[in-house]
JSON list of C-alpha atoms in Angstrom, two decimals:
[
{"chain": "A", "resi": 680, "resn": "MET", "atom": "CA", "xyz": [11.14, -24.97, -57.32]},
{"chain": "A", "resi": 681, "resn": "LYS", "atom": "CA", "xyz": [8.33, -23.04, -55.22]},
{"chain": "A", "resi": 682, "resn": "TYR", "atom": "CA", "xyz": [8.17, -20.54, -58.15]},
{"chain": "A", "resi": 683, "resn": "LEU", "atom": "CA", "xyz": [8.51, -23.17, -60.34]},
{"chain": "A", "resi": 684, "resn": "PHE", "atom": "CA", "xyz": [4.80, -25.17, -58.16]},
{"chain": "A", "resi": 685, "resn": "LEU", "atom": "CA", "xyz": [2.87, -21.03, -58.68]},
{"chain": "A", "resi": 686, "resn": "ALA", "atom": "CA", "xyz": [3.87, -21.16, -61.99]},
{"chain": "A", "resi": 687, "resn": "GLY", "atom": "CA", "xyz": [2.66, -24.49, -63.07]},
{"chain": "A", "resi": 688, "resn": "ALA", "atom": "CA", "xyz": [-0.77, -23.97, -60.86]},
{"chain": "A", "resi": 689, "resn": "ILE", "atom": "CA", "xyz": [-1.71, -20.67, -63.07]},
{"chain": "A", "resi": 690, "resn": "LEU", "atom": "CA", "xyz": [-0.89, -22.53, -66.00]},
{"chain": "A", "resi": 691, "resn": "ILE", "atom": "CA", "xyz": [-3.40, -25.24, -65.09]},
{"chain": "A", "resi": 692, "resn": "PHE", "atom": "CA", "xyz": [-6.19, -22.64, -63.52]},
{"chain": "A", "resi": 693, "resn": "VAL", "atom": "CA", "xyz": [-5.07, -20.55, -66.60]},
{"chain": "A", "resi": 694, "resn": "ILE", "atom": "CA", "xyz": [-6.63, -23.48, -68.69]},
{"chain": "A", "resi": 695, "resn": "ALA", "atom": "CA", "xyz": [-9.78, -24.33, -66.79]},
{"chain": "A", "resi": 696, "resn": "VAL", "atom": "CA", "xyz": [-10.51, -20.76, -67.55]},
{"chain": "A", "resi": 697, "resn": "PHE", "atom": "CA", "xyz": [-10.22, -20.99, -70.80]},
{"chain": "A", "resi": 698, "resn": "ALA", "atom": "CA", "xyz": [-11.58, -24.67, -70.94]},
{"chain": "A", "resi": 699, "resn": "VAL", "atom": "CA", "xyz": [-14.81, -23.20, -69.01]},
{"chain": "A", "resi": 700, "resn": "ILE", "atom": "CA", "xyz": [-14.86, -20.23, -71.51]},
{"chain": "A", "resi": 701, "resn": "GLN", "atom": "CA", "xyz": [-15.03, -22.76, -74.14]},
{"chain": "A", "resi": 702, "resn": "ILE", "atom": "CA", "xyz": [-17.78, -25.11, -73.04]},
{"chain": "A", "resi": 703, "resn": "VAL", "atom": "CA", "xyz": [-19.99, -22.15, -72.42]},
{"chain": "A", "resi": 704, "resn": "GLN", "atom": "CA", "xyz": [-19.44, -20.30, -75.77]},
{"chain": "A", "resi": 705, "resn": "LYS", "atom": "CA", "xyz": [-20.38, -24.20, -77.12]},
{"chain": "A", "resi": 706, "resn": "ASN", "atom": "CA", "xyz": [-23.26, -23.79, -75.67]},
{"chain": "A", "resi": 707, "resn": "ARG", "atom": "CA", "xyz": [-24.61, -20.97, -76.27]},
{"chain": "A", "resi": 708, "resn": "PHE", "atom": "CA", "xyz": [-26.03, -19.35, -80.09]},
{"chain": "A", "resi": 709, "resn": "PRO", "atom": "CA", "xyz": [-25.74, -16.10, -81.58]},
{"chain": "A", "resi": 710, "resn": "TYR", "atom": "CA", "xyz": [-29.22, -14.71, -81.15]},
{"chain": "A", "resi": 711, "resn": "ALA", "atom": "CA", "xyz": [-30.76, -11.62, -79.52]},
{"chain": "A", "resi": 712, "resn": "PRO", "atom": "CA", "xyz": [-34.56, -10.63, -78.98]},
{"chain": "A", "resi": 713, "resn": "LYS", "atom": "CA", "xyz": [-35.38, -8.08, -81.47]},
{"chain": "A", "resi": 714, "resn": "HIS", "atom": "CA", "xyz": [-38.90, -5.77, -82.02]},
{"chain": "A", "resi": 715, "resn": "ILE", "atom": "CA", "xyz": [-41.27, -7.78, -83.83]},
{"chain": "A", "resi": 716, "resn": "LEU", "atom": "CA", "xyz": [-41.76, -4.37, -85.72]},
{"chain": "A", "resi": 717, "resn": "THR", "atom": "CA", "xyz": [-40.23, -1.56, -87.08]},
{"chain": "A", "resi": 718, "resn": "LYS", "atom": "CA", "xyz": [-41.42, 1.65, -85.76]},
{"chain": "A", "resi": 719, "resn": "ARG", "atom": "CA", "xyz": [-43.08, 2.09, -89.17]},
{"chain": "A", "resi": 720, "resn": "GLU", "atom": "CA", "xyz": [-45.17, -0.77, -88.64]},
{"chain": "A", "resi": 721, "resn": "TYR", "atom": "CA", "xyz": [-45.89, -0.49, -85.08]},
{"chain": "A", "resi": 722, "resn": "HIS", "atom": "CA", "xyz": [-47.30, 3.09, -85.85]},
{"chain": "A", "resi": 723, "resn": "PHE", "atom": "CA", "xyz": [-49.71, 1.58, -88.76]},
{"chain": "A", "resi": 724, "resn": "TYR", "atom": "CA", "xyz": [-50.32, -1.35, -86.23]},
{"chain": "A", "resi": 725, "resn": "ARG", "atom": "CA", "xyz": [-51.48, 0.69, -83.94]},
{"chain": "A", "resi": 726, "resn": "LEU", "atom": "CA", "xyz": [-54.23, 2.22, -86.42]},
{"chain": "A", "resi": 727, "resn": "LEU", "atom": "CA", "xyz": [-54.74, -0.45, -88.10]},
{"chain": "A", "resi": 728, "resn": "ARG", "atom": "CA", "xyz": [-55.77, -1.82, -84.13]},
{"chain": "A", "resi": 729, "resn": "ASP", "atom": "CA", "xyz": [-57.68, 0.92, -83.29]},
{"chain": "A", "resi": 730, "resn": "VAL", "atom": "CA", "xyz": [-60.29, 0.30, -86.55]},
{"chain": "A", "resi": 731, "resn": "ALA", "atom": "CA", "xyz": [-60.32, -3.22, -86.39]},
{"chain": "A", "resi": 732, "resn": "ASP", "atom": "CA", "xyz": [-61.38, -3.36, -82.54]},
{"chain": "A", "resi": 733, "resn": "GLU", "atom": "CA", "xyz": [-64.52, -0.88, -83.35]},
{"chain": "A", "resi": 734, "resn": "TYR", "atom": "CA", "xyz": [-64.93, -4.06, -86.32]},
{"chain": "A", "resi": 735, "resn": "ASP", "atom": "CA", "xyz": [-64.44, -6.86, -83.29]},
{"chain": "A", "resi": 736, "resn": "TYR", "atom": "CA", "xyz": [-61.69, -8.06, -85.32]},
{"chain": "A", "resi": 737, "resn": "ILE", "atom": "CA", "xyz": [-57.79, -9.17, -84.96]},
{"chain": "A", "resi": 738, "resn": "ILE", "atom": "CA", "xyz": [-54.52, -8.56, -85.92]},
{"chain": "A", "resi": 739, "resn": "CYS", "atom": "CA", "xyz": [-51.89, -10.44, -86.82]},
{"chain": "A", "resi": 740, "resn": "PRO", "atom": "CA", "xyz": [-48.51, -9.42, -87.42]},
{"chain": "A", "resi": 741, "resn": "LYS", "atom": "CA", "xyz": [-45.60, -11.09, -89.61]},
{"chain": "A", "resi": 742, "resn": "VAL", "atom": "CA", "xyz": [-47.58, -13.93, -90.52]},
{"chain": "A", "resi": 743, "resn": "GLY", "atom": "CA", "xyz": [-45.91, -16.60, -92.96]},
{"chain": "A", "resi": 744, "resn": "VAL", "atom": "CA", "xyz": [-47.62, -17.19, -96.32]},
{"chain": "A", "resi": 745, "resn": "LYS", "atom": "CA", "xyz": [-47.33, -20.95, -95.94]},
{"chain": "A", "resi": 746, "resn": "ASP", "atom": "CA", "xyz": [-49.57, -20.47, -93.10]},
{"chain": "A", "resi": 747, "resn": "LEU", "atom": "CA", "xyz": [-51.99, -18.61, -95.07]},
{"chain": "A", "resi": 748, "resn": "LEU", "atom": "CA", "xyz": [-52.08, -20.50, -98.64]},
{"chain": "A", "resi": 749, "resn": "ALA", "atom": "CA", "xyz": [-52.18, -24.24, -99.14]},
{"chain": "A", "resi": 750, "resn": "VAL", "atom": "CA", "xyz": [-50.78, -25.89, -101.86]},
{"chain": "A", "resi": 751, "resn": "THR", "atom": "CA", "xyz": [-52.99, -27.99, -104.16]},
{"chain": "A", "resi": 752, "resn": "SER", "atom": "CA", "xyz": [-50.72, -29.90, -106.63]},
{"chain": "A", "resi": 753, "resn": "ARG", "atom": "CA", "xyz": [-49.82, -32.68, -105.15]},
{"chain": "A", "resi": 754, "resn": "HIS", "atom": "CA", "xyz": [-47.95, -33.92, -107.66]},
{"chain": "A", "resi": 755, "resn": "GLN", "atom": "CA", "xyz": [-45.71, -30.24, -108.03]},
{"chain": "A", "resi": 756, "resn": "TYR", "atom": "CA", "xyz": [-46.12, -29.56, -103.92]},
{"chain": "A", "resi": 757, "resn": "MET", "atom": "CA", "xyz": [-42.20, -28.93, -102.88]},
{"chain": "A", "resi": 758, "resn": "LYS", "atom": "CA", "xyz": [-42.06, -26.57, -106.07]},
{"chain": "A", "resi": 759, "resn": "TYR", "atom": "CA", "xyz": [-44.70, -24.20, -105.06]},
{"chain": "A", "resi": 760, "resn": "PHE", "atom": "CA", "xyz": [-44.01, -24.67, -101.09]},
{"chain": "A", "resi": 761, "resn": "HIS", "atom": "CA", "xyz": [-40.51, -23.70, -101.63]},
{"chain": "A", "resi": 762, "resn": "LYS", "atom": "CA", "xyz": [-42.18, -20.82, -103.55]},
{"chain": "A", "resi": 763, "resn": "ILE", "atom": "CA", "xyz": [-43.72, -19.57, -100.29]},
{"chain": "A", "resi": 764, "resn": "ALA", "atom": "CA", "xyz": [-42.04, -21.18, -97.50]},
{"chain": "A", "resi": 765, "resn": "GLN", "atom": "CA", "xyz": [-40.00, -18.45, -96.79]},
{"chain": "A", "resi": 766, "resn": "LYS", "atom": "CA", "xyz": [-41.93, -15.20, -97.26]},
{"chain": "A", "resi": 767, "resn": "HIS", "atom": "CA", "xyz": [-44.63, -13.44, -94.68]},
{"chain": "A", "resi": 768, "resn": "ILE", "atom": "CA", "xyz": [-47.09, -10.96, -95.09]},
{"chain": "A", "resi": 769, "resn": "ASP", "atom": "CA", "xyz": [-46.78, -8.27, -92.93]},
{"chain": "A", "resi": 770, "resn": "PHE", "atom": "CA", "xyz": [-50.29, -7.91, -91.13]},
{"chain": "A", "resi": 771, "resn": "VAL", "atom": "CA", "xyz": [-53.18, -10.34, -91.06]},
{"chain": "A", "resi": 772, "resn": "VAL", "atom": "CA", "xyz": [-56.75, -9.42, -90.27]},
{"chain": "A", "resi": 773, "resn": "CYS", "atom": "CA", "xyz": [-59.05, -11.90, -88.75]},
{"chain": "A", "resi": 774, "resn": "ASP", "atom": "CA", "xyz": [-62.42, -12.49, -87.63]},
{"chain": "A", "resi": 775, "resn": "ARG", "atom": "CA", "xyz": [-62.98, -13.67, -83.80]},
{"chain": "A", "resi": 776, "resn": "ASP", "atom": "CA", "xyz": [-63.12, -17.07, -84.94]},
{"chain": "A", "resi": 777, "resn": "LEU", "atom": "CA", "xyz": [-59.74, -16.45, -86.74]},
{"chain": "A", "resi": 778, "resn": "HIS", "atom": "CA", "xyz": [-61.14, -16.37, -90.07]},
{"chain": "A", "resi": 779, "resn": "VAL", "atom": "CA", "xyz": [-58.92, -14.67, -92.44]},
{"chain": "A", "resi": 780, "resn": "LEU", "atom": "CA", "xyz": [-60.65, -11.54, -93.69]},
{"chain": "A", "resi": 781, "resn": "PHE", "atom": "CA", "xyz": [-57.78, -9.90, -95.59]},
{"chain": "A", "resi": 782, "resn": "ALA", "atom": "CA", "xyz": [-53.81, -9.61, -95.61]},
{"chain": "A", "resi": 783, "resn": "LEU", "atom": "CA", "xyz": [-52.18, -6.58, -95.18]},
{"chain": "A", "resi": 784, "resn": "GLU", "atom": "CA", "xyz": [-48.56, -5.57, -96.90]},
{"chain": "A", "resi": 785, "resn": "LEU", "atom": "CA", "xyz": [-47.06, -1.59, -96.03]},
{"chain": "A", "resi": 786, "resn": "ASP", "atom": "CA", "xyz": [-45.15, -1.63, -98.71]},
{"chain": "A", "resi": 787, "resn": "ASP", "atom": "CA", "xyz": [-42.08, 1.52, -98.42]},
{"chain": "A", "resi": 788, "resn": "ALA", "atom": "CA", "xyz": [-39.24, 2.60, -100.60]},
{"chain": "A", "resi": 789, "resn": "SER", "atom": "CA", "xyz": [-37.69, -1.13, -100.25]},
{"chain": "A", "resi": 790, "resn": "HIS", "atom": "CA", "xyz": [-40.19, -2.15, -102.86]},
{"chain": "A", "resi": 791, "resn": "ASP", "atom": "CA", "xyz": [-39.53, -0.03, -105.73]},
{"chain": "A", "resi": 792, "resn": "THR", "atom": "CA", "xyz": [-36.46, -2.33, -106.80]},
{"chain": "A", "resi": 793, "resn": "LYS", "atom": "CA", "xyz": [-36.90, -4.47, -109.72]},
{"chain": "A", "resi": 794, "resn": "ASP", "atom": "CA", "xyz": [-36.41, -7.85, -107.05]},
{"chain": "A", "resi": 795, "resn": "ALA", "atom": "CA", "xyz": [-39.08, -6.57, -105.13]},
{"chain": "A", "resi": 796, "resn": "LYS", "atom": "CA", "xyz": [-41.73, -5.89, -107.59]},
{"chain": "A", "resi": 797, "resn": "GLU", "atom": "CA", "xyz": [-41.30, -9.59, -108.66]},
{"chain": "A", "resi": 798, "resn": "ARG", "atom": "CA", "xyz": [-41.40, -11.10, -105.59]},
{"chain": "A", "resi": 799, "resn": "ASP", "atom": "CA", "xyz": [-44.84, -8.25, -104.60]},
{"chain": "A", "resi": 800, "resn": "LYS", "atom": "CA", "xyz": [-45.80, -9.11, -108.31]},
{"chain": "A", "resi": 801, "resn": "PHE", "atom": "CA", "xyz": [-45.73, -13.44, -107.22]},
{"chain": "A", "resi": 802, "resn": "LYS", "atom": "CA", "xyz": [-46.97, -12.76, -103.76]},
{"chain": "A", "resi": 803, "resn": "ASP", "atom": "CA", "xyz": [-50.12, -10.53, -105.72]},
{"chain": "A", "resi": 804, "resn": "ARG", "atom": "CA", "xyz": [-50.75, -13.70, -107.78]},
{"chain": "A", "resi": 805, "resn": "ALA", "atom": "CA", "xyz": [-50.81, -16.17, -105.10]},
{"chain": "A", "resi": 806, "resn": "PHE", "atom": "CA", "xyz": [-53.33, -14.51, -103.41]},
{"chain": "A", "resi": 807, "resn": "ARG", "atom": "CA", "xyz": [-55.54, -14.32, -106.15]},
{"chain": "A", "resi": 808, "resn": "SER", "atom": "CA", "xyz": [-55.17, -17.51, -107.27]},
{"chain": "A", "resi": 809, "resn": "ALA", "atom": "CA", "xyz": [-56.06, -18.50, -103.47]},
{"chain": "A", "resi": 810, "resn": "GLY", "atom": "CA", "xyz": [-58.73, -16.50, -103.32]},
{"chain": "A", "resi": 811, "resn": "LEU", "atom": "CA", "xyz": [-57.51, -14.46, -100.01]},
{"chain": "A", "resi": 812, "resn": "PRO", "atom": "CA", "xyz": [-57.74, -11.08, -100.37]},
{"chain": "A", "resi": 813, "resn": "LEU", "atom": "CA", "xyz": [-54.38, -8.97, -100.70]},
{"chain": "A", "resi": 814, "resn": "LYS", "atom": "CA", "xyz": [-54.37, -5.50, -99.81]},
{"chain": "A", "resi": 815, "resn": "ARG", "atom": "CA", "xyz": [-51.48, -3.03, -100.03]},
{"chain": "A", "resi": 816, "resn": "ILE", "atom": "CA", "xyz": [-50.66, 0.44, -98.82]},
{"chain": "A", "resi": 817, "resn": "ARG", "atom": "CA", "xyz": [-48.09, 2.45, -98.79]},
{"chain": "A", "resi": 818, "resn": "ASP", "atom": "CA", "xyz": [-49.26, 6.12, -97.48]},
{"chain": "A", "resi": 819, "resn": "TYR", "atom": "CA", "xyz": [-51.28, 6.12, -94.69]},
{"chain": "A", "resi": 820, "resn": "ASP", "atom": "CA", "xyz": [-53.27, 7.91, -92.23]},
{"chain": "A", "resi": 821, "resn": "GLU", "atom": "CA", "xyz": [-56.45, 7.28, -90.12]},
{"chain": "A", "resi": 822, "resn": "GLU", "atom": "CA", "xyz": [-58.81, 8.11, -93.04]},
{"chain": "A", "resi": 823, "resn": "THR", "atom": "CA", "xyz": [-56.97, 5.53, -95.56]},
{"chain": "A", "resi": 824, "resn": "VAL", "atom": "CA", "xyz": [-56.73, 2.48, -92.80]},
{"chain": "A", "resi": 825, "resn": "ARG", "atom": "CA", "xyz": [-60.08, 2.86, -92.35]},
{"chain": "A", "resi": 826, "resn": "ALA", "atom": "CA", "xyz": [-61.01, 2.63, -95.81]},
{"chain": "A", "resi": 827, "resn": "LEU", "atom": "CA", "xyz": [-58.84, -0.96, -95.60]},
{"chain": "A", "resi": 828, "resn": "PHE", "atom": "CA", "xyz": [-61.56, -2.23, -93.79]},
{"chain": "A", "resi": 829, "resn": "ARG", "atom": "CA", "xyz": [-64.96, -1.13, -96.50]}
]
């Protein structure tokens, strides 16, 4: 009888622990923090920031295209909004009042695929249509970064 009581208590304890674990896991999401920039992007950002500081400009990384371009078609708003809703620009250069001066894409080998070229072409056309300069750079050093501001 004593062992039966002990076995029952252990079983209740195991069930309670299992229930607590289930509750904790149910209230958690599978997310962890990550760096906003890759190592290459961060290296570029530091060069870009140094030059931007000379002009008293602000650098904003990873900005959504939907935050930079307004859809002007009322009749086809959703069609054109969905085309930009999930896209971002690597860097945006702004003046101190946060007026956008130009957007900047740091291209690498991932931009060489057919799909990536189509996405890039779309961004280029969308920014050109909005009258907002979109500059692209692949290989860079301090001089090529300085040339972006001319």
